Amino acid sequence: MQSTPKALRLHIGLFGRRNVGKSSLLNAITRQQVSIVSAVAGTTTDPVEKPMELLPLGPVLFVDTAGVDDEGALGELRMQRTRAILDRVDLGVVVTEPGGWGTFEDGLVAELEQRNVPAVVAVNKIDERPLADEERARLQHAGSELVTLSALTGEGVGSLREALLRLAPADHFDSRRIISDLVPPRAVAVLVIPIDKEAPKGRIILPQVMAIRDLLDGESLALVVQDRGLRQALDGLRTPPALVVTDSQAFERVAADVPPDVPMTSFSILMARFQGDLVEQVRGTLAIGQLANGDRVLIAETCTHHPIGDDIGRVKIPKWLGEYTGASLRFSHVQGRDFPDDLSPYRIVVHCGNCTGNRREMLSRIHRCREAGVPITNYGLTIAYSLGIFARALAPFPSALEAWHAARA
Ligand SMILES: Nc1nc2c(ncn2[C@@H]2O[C@H](COP(=O)(O)OP(=O)(O)OP(=O)(O)O)[C@@H](O)[C@H]2O)c(=O)[nH]1
Ligand code: SF4
Ligand SMILES: [Mg+2]
């Protein structure tokens, strides 16, 4: 994960007066002692950079700056350094404490606004003193979002993460590839699309269309077959394909036909990576092993299609989960924008691939599950796990496989 180039990471700057708790906040977010904290004003003298995976945002670079309210030559030098950072951040957090907001902070927000950089106003140290209603009303629109928190107790740090997620520029979420990064130019990807009674008439579904388009963009070759044509297709290739991707529902049959040394996964798992957070959802999948009689399972779909026949969410996943766990589970279903505020009744959330949704919203759902302590997985991961081919279906994604092994250990 640390291999994401610095330039591709979302840059988030922490700004504010000395001693408001910028460094403490960075440590609270990262849960590490990245930056030195002390009661002495002016502790941070040079910017401190911390690249990390910030759930639910993905790869980010935090920059903790020196407090910039001090005067004199030293103060001006620090201000110059801080301006250089204002110039290169994608998001700014202006840190203050209750009763601490003044023209200095207004100036910081204005500097960010001039650069079209969204600013989160973060009022820290609320464990010491709450934010007065009058000041809250005033700060509500000072920046793009207002959060109150305590770096000391951790209260509100989750809201800061969510605010950063909401304000992150859209292109931060669009830079990923669905499949073309897994298939070199001119190499072949075999896409297995069974045409059965559940297949929509006269067309193929969106994740499949998206994968084909992405392969074309990557100058790779897409060989599209039905499951019963797979063996013949593989026999006809002079070199093995770089990847086989199947509809999850044909996983078992396809796994039997694809030689073990050929990487194989499903469209739904590709979608978890592209439209969600594969590593987090892989970790969530492990909770399937702990499901017991009477546990409630939430099945969530982003679009509001009408369930037909052996619908995957209503019939197949409940059946596979029941067979795998041997438990009698209670299933609830939500579609579209419905996603419960209270997740506590559920032992696990099984989400669809979110092909019609946007990634930001999916990440926000994953984040809410995490905050509520409820594991979240997805359709393809659940099916692969229930069928006992999880490791194989994750082999194309080393970091996900690693997370799975780590979580099991
Ligand atoms: N009570 C309380 N104290 C805090 C909180 N956050 C930080 N502090 C304390 O405030 C002091 C300053 O914290 P720092 O994190 O060093 O502040 P800073 O903004 O990085 O300061 P400079 O680097 O000097 O600009 C330390 O004594 C911290 O322990 C908080 O949420 N609550
Ligand atoms: S949004 Fe979800 S349920 Fe709807 S087609 Fe896409 S993956 Fe399937
Ligand atoms: Mg500091």
Coordinates of N, CA and C in Angstrom, one line a residue, residues 130-304:
P130 N -16.8 22.6 26.1 CA -17.6 22.4 24.9 C -17.6 23.7 24.0
L131 N -18.0 23.5 22.8 CA -18.1 24.6 21.9 C -19.4 25.3 22.2
A132 N -19.4 26.6 22.5 CA -20.6 27.4 22.9 C -21.5 27.5 21.6
D133 N -22.8 27.5 21.9 CA -23.8 27.5 20.8 C -23.5 28.7 19.8
E134 N -23.2 29.8 20.5 CA -23.1 31.0 19.7 C -21.9 30.9 18.7
E135 N -20.8 30.3 19.3 CA -19.6 30.1 18.4 C -19.8 29.0 17.4
R136 N -20.6 28.0 17.7 CA -20.9 26.9 16.8 C -21.7 27.5 15.6
A137 N -22.6 28.4 15.9 CA -23.4 29.0 14.8 C -22.5 29.8 13.9
R138 N -21.6 30.5 14.5 CA -20.7 31.4 13.7 C -19.8 30.6 12.9
L139 N -19.3 29.4 13.4 CA -18.3 28.6 12.7 C -18.9 27.6 11.7
Q140 N -20.3 27.5 11.8 CA -21.0 26.5 10.9 C -20.6 26.7 9.4
H141 N -20.5 28.0 9.1 CA -20.2 28.2 7.6 C -18.9 28.9 7.4
A142 N -18.1 28.8 8.4 CA -16.7 29.5 8.3 C -15.9 28.7 7.2
G143 N -16.0 27.4 7.2 CA -15.3 26.6 6.2 C -16.4 25.8 5.5
S144 N -15.9 24.7 4.9 CA -16.9 23.8 4.1 C -17.6 22.9 5.1
E145 N -17.0 22.5 6.2 CA -17.6 21.6 7.2 C -17.0 22.0 8.6
L146 N -17.9 21.7 9.6 CA -17.4 22.0 10.9 C -17.5 20.6 11.7
V147 N -16.4 20.3 12.4 CA -16.4 19.2 13.3 C -15.8 19.5 14.6
T148 N -16.4 19.0 15.7 CA -15.8 19.2 17.0 C -15.2 17.9 17.5
L149 N -14.1 17.9 18.1 CA -13.5 16.7 18.5 C -12.5 16.9 19.6
S150 N -11.9 15.8 20.0 CA -10.9 15.8 21.0 C -9.8 14.8 20.6
A151 N -8.6 15.3 20.3 CA -7.5 14.5 20.0 C -7.1 13.6 21.2
L152 N -7.4 14.1 22.4 CA -7.0 13.4 23.6 C -7.9 12.1 23.8
T153 N -9.2 12.3 23.7 CA -10.1 11.1 23.9 C -10.5 10.4 22.6
G154 N -10.3 11.0 21.5 CA -10.6 10.4 20.2 C -12.1 10.7 19.8
E155 N -12.8 11.3 20.7 CA -14.2 11.7 20.3 C -14.2 12.6 19.1
G156 N -15.1 12.3 18.1 CA -15.2 13.1 16.9 C -14.2 12.9 15.9
V157 N -13.1 12.1 16.1 CA -12.1 11.9 15.1 C -12.7 11.2 13.9
G158 N -13.7 10.3 14.1 CA -14.4 9.6 13.1 C -15.2 10.6 12.2
S159 N -15.8 11.6 12.8 CA -16.5 12.6 12.0 C -15.5 13.4 11.1
L160 N -14.3 13.6 11.6 CA -13.3 14.3 10.8 C -13.0 13.5 9.6
R161 N -12.8 12.2 9.8 CA -12.6 11.3 8.6 C -13.7 11.4 7.6
E162 N -15.0 11.4 8.1 CA -16.1 11.5 7.2 C -16.2 12.8 6.5
A163 N -15.8 13.9 7.2 CA -15.9 15.2 6.5 C -14.8 15.2 5.4
L164 N -13.6 14.6 5.7 CA -12.6 14.6 4.6 C -13.1 13.8 3.4
L165 N -13.8 12.7 3.7 CA -14.3 11.9 2.6 C -15.3 12.6 1.8
R166 N -16.2 13.4 2.4 CA -17.2 14.2 1.7 C -16.5 15.2 0.8
L167 N -15.4 15.8 1.3 CA -14.9 17.0 0.6 C -13.8 16.6 -0.4
A168 N -13.3 15.4 -0.3 CA -12.2 15.0 -1.2 C -12.7 15.2 -2.7
P169 N -11.8 15.7 -3.5 CA -12.2 15.9 -4.9 C -12.5 14.6 -5.6
A170 N -13.5 14.7 -6.5 CA -14.1 13.5 -7.1 C -13.0 12.7 -7.8
D171 N -12.0 13.3 -8.4 CA -11.0 12.6 -9.2 C -10.1 11.7 -8.3
H172 N -10.1 12.0 -7.0 CA -9.4 11.1 -6.1 C -10.0 9.7 -6.1
F173 N -11.3 9.6 -6.4 CA -12.0 8.3 -6.4 C -12.0 7.7 -7.8
D174 N -11.7 8.4 -8.8 CA -11.8 7.9 -10.2 C -10.5 7.5 -10.8
S175 N -9.5 7.5 -10.0 CA -8.2 7.3 -10.6 C -7.9 5.8 -10.7
R176 N -8.8 4.9 -10.1 CA -8.5 3.5 -10.1 C -8.9 2.9 -11.4
R177 N -8.4 1.7 -11.8 CA -8.8 0.9 -12.9 C -9.6 -0.2 -12.4
I178 N -10.5 -0.7 -13.3 CA -11.3 -1.8 -12.9 C -10.5 -3.1 -13.1
I179 N -9.9 -3.2 -14.2 CA -9.2 -4.5 -14.6 C -7.9 -4.3 -15.3
S180 N -7.8 -3.1 -16.1 CA -6.7 -3.0 -17.0 C -5.3 -3.0 -16.4
D181 N -5.2 -2.7 -15.1 CA -3.9 -2.8 -14.4 C -3.5 -4.2 -14.1
L182 N -4.5 -5.2 -14.3 CA -4.2 -6.6 -14.0 C -3.8 -7.3 -15.3
V183 N -4.0 -6.7 -16.5 CA -3.9 -7.3 -17.8 C -3.0 -6.5 -18.6
P184 N -1.7 -6.9 -18.9 CA -0.8 -6.0 -19.7 C -1.4 -5.8 -21.1
P185 N -1.0 -4.7 -21.7 CA -1.4 -4.4 -23.1 C -1.2 -5.7 -24.0
R186 N -2.1 -6.0 -24.8 CA -2.1 -7.1 -25.8 C -2.1 -8.5 -25.1
A187 N -2.2 -8.5 -23.8 CA -2.5 -9.8 -23.2 C -4.0 -10.0 -23.1
V188 N -4.4 -11.3 -22.9 CA -5.8 -11.7 -23.0 C -6.4 -11.8 -21.6
A189 N -7.6 -11.2 -21.5 CA -8.4 -11.5 -20.3 C -9.7 -12.3 -20.8
V190 N -9.9 -13.4 -20.2 CA -11.1 -14.2 -20.5 C -12.3 -13.8 -19.6
L191 N -13.4 -13.3 -20.1 CA -14.5 -12.9 -19.3 C -15.6 -13.9 -19.5
V192 N -16.0 -14.5 -18.4 CA -17.0 -15.6 -18.5 C -18.4 -15.0 -18.0
I193 N -19.3 -15.0 -19.0 CA -20.7 -14.4 -18.8 C -21.7 -15.5 -19.1
P194 N -22.2 -16.2 -18.1 CA -23.2 -17.2 -18.5 C -24.5 -16.5 -18.9
I195 N -25.1 -17.0 -20.0 CA -26.4 -16.5 -20.4 C -27.5 -17.5 -20.0
D196 N -28.0 -17.3 -18.8 CA -29.0 -18.2 -18.3 C -30.3 -17.4 -18.1
K197 N -31.3 -18.0 -17.4 CA -32.6 -17.3 -17.4 C -32.6 -16.0 -16.6
E198 N -31.5 -15.9 -15.7 CA -31.5 -14.6 -14.9 C -30.7 -13.5 -15.7
A199 N -30.1 -13.9 -16.8 CA -29.4 -12.8 -17.6 C -30.4 -11.9 -18.2
P200 N -30.2 -10.6 -18.2 CA -31.1 -9.7 -18.8 C -31.2 -9.9 -20.3
K201 N -32.4 -9.8 -20.8 CA -32.6 -10.0 -22.3 C -31.9 -9.1 -23.1
G202 N -31.1 -9.6 -24.1 CA -30.5 -8.8 -25.1 C -29.4 -7.9 -24.7
R203 N -28.9 -8.0 -23.5 CA -27.7 -7.2 -23.1 C -26.9 -7.8 -22.0
I204 N -25.8 -7.2 -21.7 CA -25.0 -7.7 -20.6 C -25.0 -6.6 -19.5
I205 N -24.7 -7.0 -18.3 CA -24.9 -6.0 -17.2 C -23.6 -5.1 -17.0
L206 N -23.9 -4.0 -16.3 CA -22.9 -2.9 -16.2 C -21.5 -3.3 -15.8
P207 N -21.3 -4.1 -14.8 CA -19.9 -4.4 -14.4 C -19.1 -5.1 -15.6
Q208 N -19.9 -5.9 -16.4 CA -19.2 -6.6 -17.5 C -18.9 -5.6 -18.6
V209 N -19.8 -4.6 -18.9 CA -19.6 -3.6 -19.9 C -18.4 -2.8 -19.4
M210 N -18.4 -2.4 -18.1 CA -17.3 -1.6 -17.6 C -15.9 -2.3 -17.8
A211 N -15.9 -3.6 -17.5 CA -14.6 -4.3 -17.6 C -14.2 -4.4 -19.1
I212 N -15.1 -4.6 -20.0 CA -14.7 -4.7 -21.4 C -14.2 -3.3 -21.9
R213 N -14.8 -2.3 -21.5 CA -14.4 -0.9 -21.9 C -13.0 -0.6 -21.3
D214 N -12.8 -1.0 -20.1 CA -11.5 -0.7 -19.5 C -10.4 -1.5 -20.1
L215 N -10.7 -2.8 -20.5 CA -9.7 -3.6 -21.2 C -9.3 -2.9 -22.6
L216 N -10.3 -2.4 -23.3 CA -10.1 -1.7 -24.5 C -9.2 -0.5 -24.3
D217 N -9.5 0.3 -23.3 CA -8.7 1.5 -22.9 C -7.3 1.1 -22.7
G218 N -7.1 -0.1 -22.1 CA -5.7 -0.5 -21.7 C -5.1 -1.3 -22.9
E219 N -5.7 -1.3 -24.1 CA -5.1 -2.0 -25.2 C -4.9 -3.5 -24.9
S220 N -5.8 -4.0 -24.0 CA -5.7 -5.5 -23.8 C -6.8 -6.2 -24.6
L221 N -6.7 -7.5 -24.6 CA -7.7 -8.2 -25.5 C -8.7 -8.9 -24.6
A222 N -10.0 -8.7 -24.9 CA -11.1 -9.3 -24.1 C -11.7 -10.4 -24.9
L223 N -11.6 -11.6 -24.3 CA -12.3 -12.8 -24.9 C -13.5 -13.1 -24.1
V224 N -14.7 -12.9 -24.6 CA -15.9 -13.0 -23.9 C -16.6 -14.3 -24.2
V225 N -16.8 -15.2 -23.2 CA -17.3 -16.5 -23.4 C -18.4 -16.8 -22.4
Q226 N -19.3 -17.8 -22.7 CA -20.1 -18.4 -21.7 C -19.4 -19.4 -20.9
D227 N -19.9 -19.8 -19.8 CA -19.1 -20.8 -19.0 C -18.9 -22.1 -19.8
R228 N -19.9 -22.5 -20.5 CA -19.8 -23.8 -21.2 C -18.8 -23.7 -22.4
G229 N -18.4 -22.5 -22.8 CA -17.4 -22.4 -23.9 C -16.0 -22.1 -23.3
L230 N -15.9 -22.1 -22.0 CA -14.6 -21.6 -21.4 C -13.5 -22.6 -21.8
R231 N -13.7 -23.9 -21.6 CA -12.6 -24.8 -21.8 C -12.1 -24.7 -23.2
Q232 N -13.0 -24.6 -24.2 CA -12.6 -24.5 -25.6 C -11.8 -23.2 -25.8
A233 N -12.3 -22.2 -25.2 CA -11.6 -20.9 -25.4 C -10.1 -21.0 -24.8
L234 N -10.0 -21.6 -23.7 CA -8.6 -21.7 -23.1 C -7.7 -22.6 -23.9
D235 N -8.3 -23.7 -24.5 CA -7.6 -24.6 -25.3 C -7.1 -23.9 -26.6
G236 N -7.9 -23.0 -27.0 CA -7.6 -22.3 -28.3 C -6.5 -21.2 -28.2
L237 N -6.2 -20.8 -27.0 CA -5.2 -19.7 -26.8 C -3.8 -20.3 -26.8
R238 N -2.9 -19.6 -27.5 CA -1.5 -20.1 -27.6 C -0.8 -19.9 -26.3
T239 N -1.1 -18.8 -25.6 CA -0.5 -18.7 -24.3 C -1.7 -18.5 -23.3
P240 N -1.5 -18.9 -22.0 CA -2.6 -18.8 -21.1 C -3.0 -17.3 -20.9
P241 N -4.2 -17.0 -20.6 CA -4.7 -15.7 -20.4 C -4.0 -15.0 -19.1
A242 N -4.0 -13.7 -19.1 CA -3.4 -13.0 -17.9 C -4.4 -13.1 -16.8
L243 N -5.7 -13.3 -17.1 CA -6.7 -13.3 -16.0 C -8.0 -13.9 -16.6
V244 N -8.7 -14.6 -15.7 CA -10.1 -15.1 -16.0 C -11.0 -14.4 -15.0
V245 N -12.0 -13.8 -15.5 CA -13.0 -13.1 -14.7 C -14.4 -13.8 -14.9
T246 N -15.0 -14.2 -13.9 CA -16.3 -14.8 -14.1 C -17.4 -14.1 -13.3
D247 N -18.6 -14.3 -13.8 CA -19.8 -14.0 -13.0 C -19.7 -14.8 -11.8
S248 N -19.9 -14.3 -10.6 CA -19.7 -15.0 -9.3 C -20.6 -16.3 -9.3
Q249 N -21.7 -16.2 -10.0 CA -22.7 -17.3 -9.8 C -22.1 -18.6 -10.5
A250 N -21.1 -18.4 -11.4 CA -20.6 -19.6 -12.1 C -19.2 -19.9 -11.6
F251 N -18.9 -19.3 -10.4 CA -17.5 -19.5 -9.8 C -17.1 -21.0 -9.8
E252 N -17.9 -21.8 -9.2 CA -17.5 -23.2 -9.0 C -17.1 -23.9 -10.3
R253 N -18.0 -23.8 -11.3 CA -17.8 -24.4 -12.6 C -16.5 -23.9 -13.3
V254 N -16.4 -22.5 -13.2 CA -15.2 -21.9 -13.8 C -13.9 -22.3 -13.1
A255 N -14.0 -22.3 -11.8 CA -12.7 -22.7 -11.0 C -12.3 -24.0 -11.4
A256 N -13.2 -24.9 -11.7 CA -12.8 -26.3 -12.1 C -12.2 -26.3 -13.5
D257 N -12.5 -25.4 -14.4 CA -12.0 -25.4 -15.7 C -10.7 -24.6 -15.9
V258 N -10.5 -23.7 -15.0 CA -9.3 -22.8 -15.2 C -8.1 -23.5 -14.5
P259 N -7.0 -23.6 -15.2 CA -5.8 -24.2 -14.6 C -5.4 -23.4 -13.4
P260 N -4.9 -24.1 -12.3 CA -4.6 -23.5 -11.0 C -3.6 -22.3 -11.2
D261 N -2.7 -22.3 -12.2 CA -1.7 -21.3 -12.3 C -2.2 -20.1 -13.0
V262 N -3.5 -20.1 -13.5 CA -4.0 -18.9 -14.2 C -4.8 -18.1 -13.2
P263 N -4.5 -16.8 -13.0 CA -5.3 -16.0 -12.0 C -6.8 -15.9 -12.4
M264 N -7.6 -16.0 -11.4 CA -9.0 -16.0 -11.6 C -9.7 -15.2 -10.5
T265 N -10.7 -14.5 -10.9 CA -11.5 -13.7 -9.9 C -12.9 -13.5 -10.5
S266 N -13.7 -12.7 -9.8 CA -15.1 -12.4 -10.3 C -15.3 -11.0 -10.6
F267 N -16.3 -10.7 -11.4 CA -16.7 -9.3 -11.6 C -17.0 -8.5 -10.3
S268 N -17.7 -9.2 -9.5 CA -18.1 -8.6 -8.2 C -16.9 -8.2 -7.3
I269 N -15.9 -9.1 -7.4 CA -14.7 -8.8 -6.6 C -13.9 -7.6 -7.2
L270 N -13.9 -7.6 -8.6 CA -13.3 -6.4 -9.2 C -14.1 -5.1 -8.8
M271 N -15.4 -5.3 -8.7 CA -16.2 -4.1 -8.3 C -15.9 -3.7 -6.9
A272 N -15.7 -4.6 -6.0 CA -15.3 -4.3 -4.6 C -14.1 -3.4 -4.6
R273 N -13.1 -3.7 -5.4 CA -11.9 -3.0 -5.5 C -12.1 -1.6 -6.1
F274 N -12.9 -1.6 -7.1 CA -13.1 -0.3 -7.9 C -14.1 0.6 -7.2
Q275 N -15.1 0.0 -6.7 CA -16.2 0.9 -6.2 C -16.4 0.8 -4.7
G276 N -15.5 0.1 -4.0 CA -15.5 0.0 -2.5 C -14.1 0.0 -2.0
D277 N -13.9 -0.9 -1.0 CA -12.6 -1.0 -0.4 C -12.3 -2.5 -0.3
L278 N -11.6 -3.1 -1.2 CA -11.4 -4.5 -1.2 C -10.8 -5.1 0.1
V279 N -9.8 -4.4 0.5 CA -9.1 -5.0 1.7 C -10.0 -5.0 2.9
E280 N -10.8 -3.9 3.1 CA -11.7 -3.8 4.3 C -12.8 -4.9 4.1
Q281 N -13.3 -5.0 2.9 CA -14.4 -6.0 2.7 C -13.9 -7.5 2.8
V282 N -12.6 -7.7 2.4 CA -12.0 -9.0 2.6 C -12.0 -9.3 4.1
R283 N -11.5 -8.3 4.9 CA -11.5 -8.6 6.4 C -12.9 -8.8 6.9
G284 N -13.9 -8.1 6.4 CA -15.3 -8.3 6.8 C -15.8 -9.7 6.5
T285 N -15.3 -10.2 5.4 CA -15.8 -11.5 4.9 C -15.5 -12.6 6.0
L286 N -14.4 -12.4 6.7 CA -14.0 -13.4 7.7 C -15.1 -13.7 8.7
A287 N -16.0 -12.7 8.9 CA -17.0 -12.8 10.0 C -18.1 -13.8 9.6
I288 N -18.1 -14.2 8.3 CA -19.0 -15.3 7.9 C -18.8 -16.6 8.7
G289 N -17.5 -16.8 9.0 CA -17.1 -18.0 9.8 C -17.7 -18.0 11.2
Q290 N -18.1 -16.8 11.7 CA -18.6 -16.8 13.1 C -20.1 -16.7 13.2
L291 N -20.8 -16.7 12.0 CA -22.3 -16.6 12.1 C -22.9 -17.8 12.8
A292 N -23.9 -17.4 13.6 CA -24.6 -18.5 14.3 C -26.1 -18.4 14.3
N293 N -26.8 -19.4 14.7 CA -28.2 -19.4 14.7 C -28.8 -18.1 15.2
G294 N -29.8 -17.5 14.4 CA -30.5 -16.3 14.8 C -29.8 -15.0 14.4
D295 N -28.6 -15.1 14.0 CA -27.9 -13.8 13.6 C -28.5 -13.2 12.4
R296 N -28.5 -11.8 12.5 CA -29.2 -11.1 11.4 C -28.1 -10.6 10.4
V297 N -28.5 -10.8 9.1 CA -27.6 -10.5 8.0 C -28.3 -9.4 7.2
L298 N -27.6 -8.3 6.9 CA -28.2 -7.2 6.1 C -27.7 -7.4 4.7
I299 N -28.6 -7.5 3.7 CA -28.1 -7.6 2.3 C -28.5 -6.2 1.7
A300 N -27.5 -5.5 1.2 CA -27.7 -4.2 0.6 C -27.4 -4.1 -0.8
E301 N -28.3 -3.5 -1.6 CA -28.0 -3.3 -3.0 C -28.1 -1.8 -3.4
T302 N -27.3 -1.4 -4.3 CA -27.3 0.0 -4.6 C -28.4 0.4 -5.6
C303 N -28.7 -0.5 -6.5 CA -29.8 -0.1 -7.4 C -31.1 -0.8 -7.0
T304 N -32.2 -0.4 -7.6 CA -33.5 -0.9 -7.2 C -34.1 -1.8 -8.2

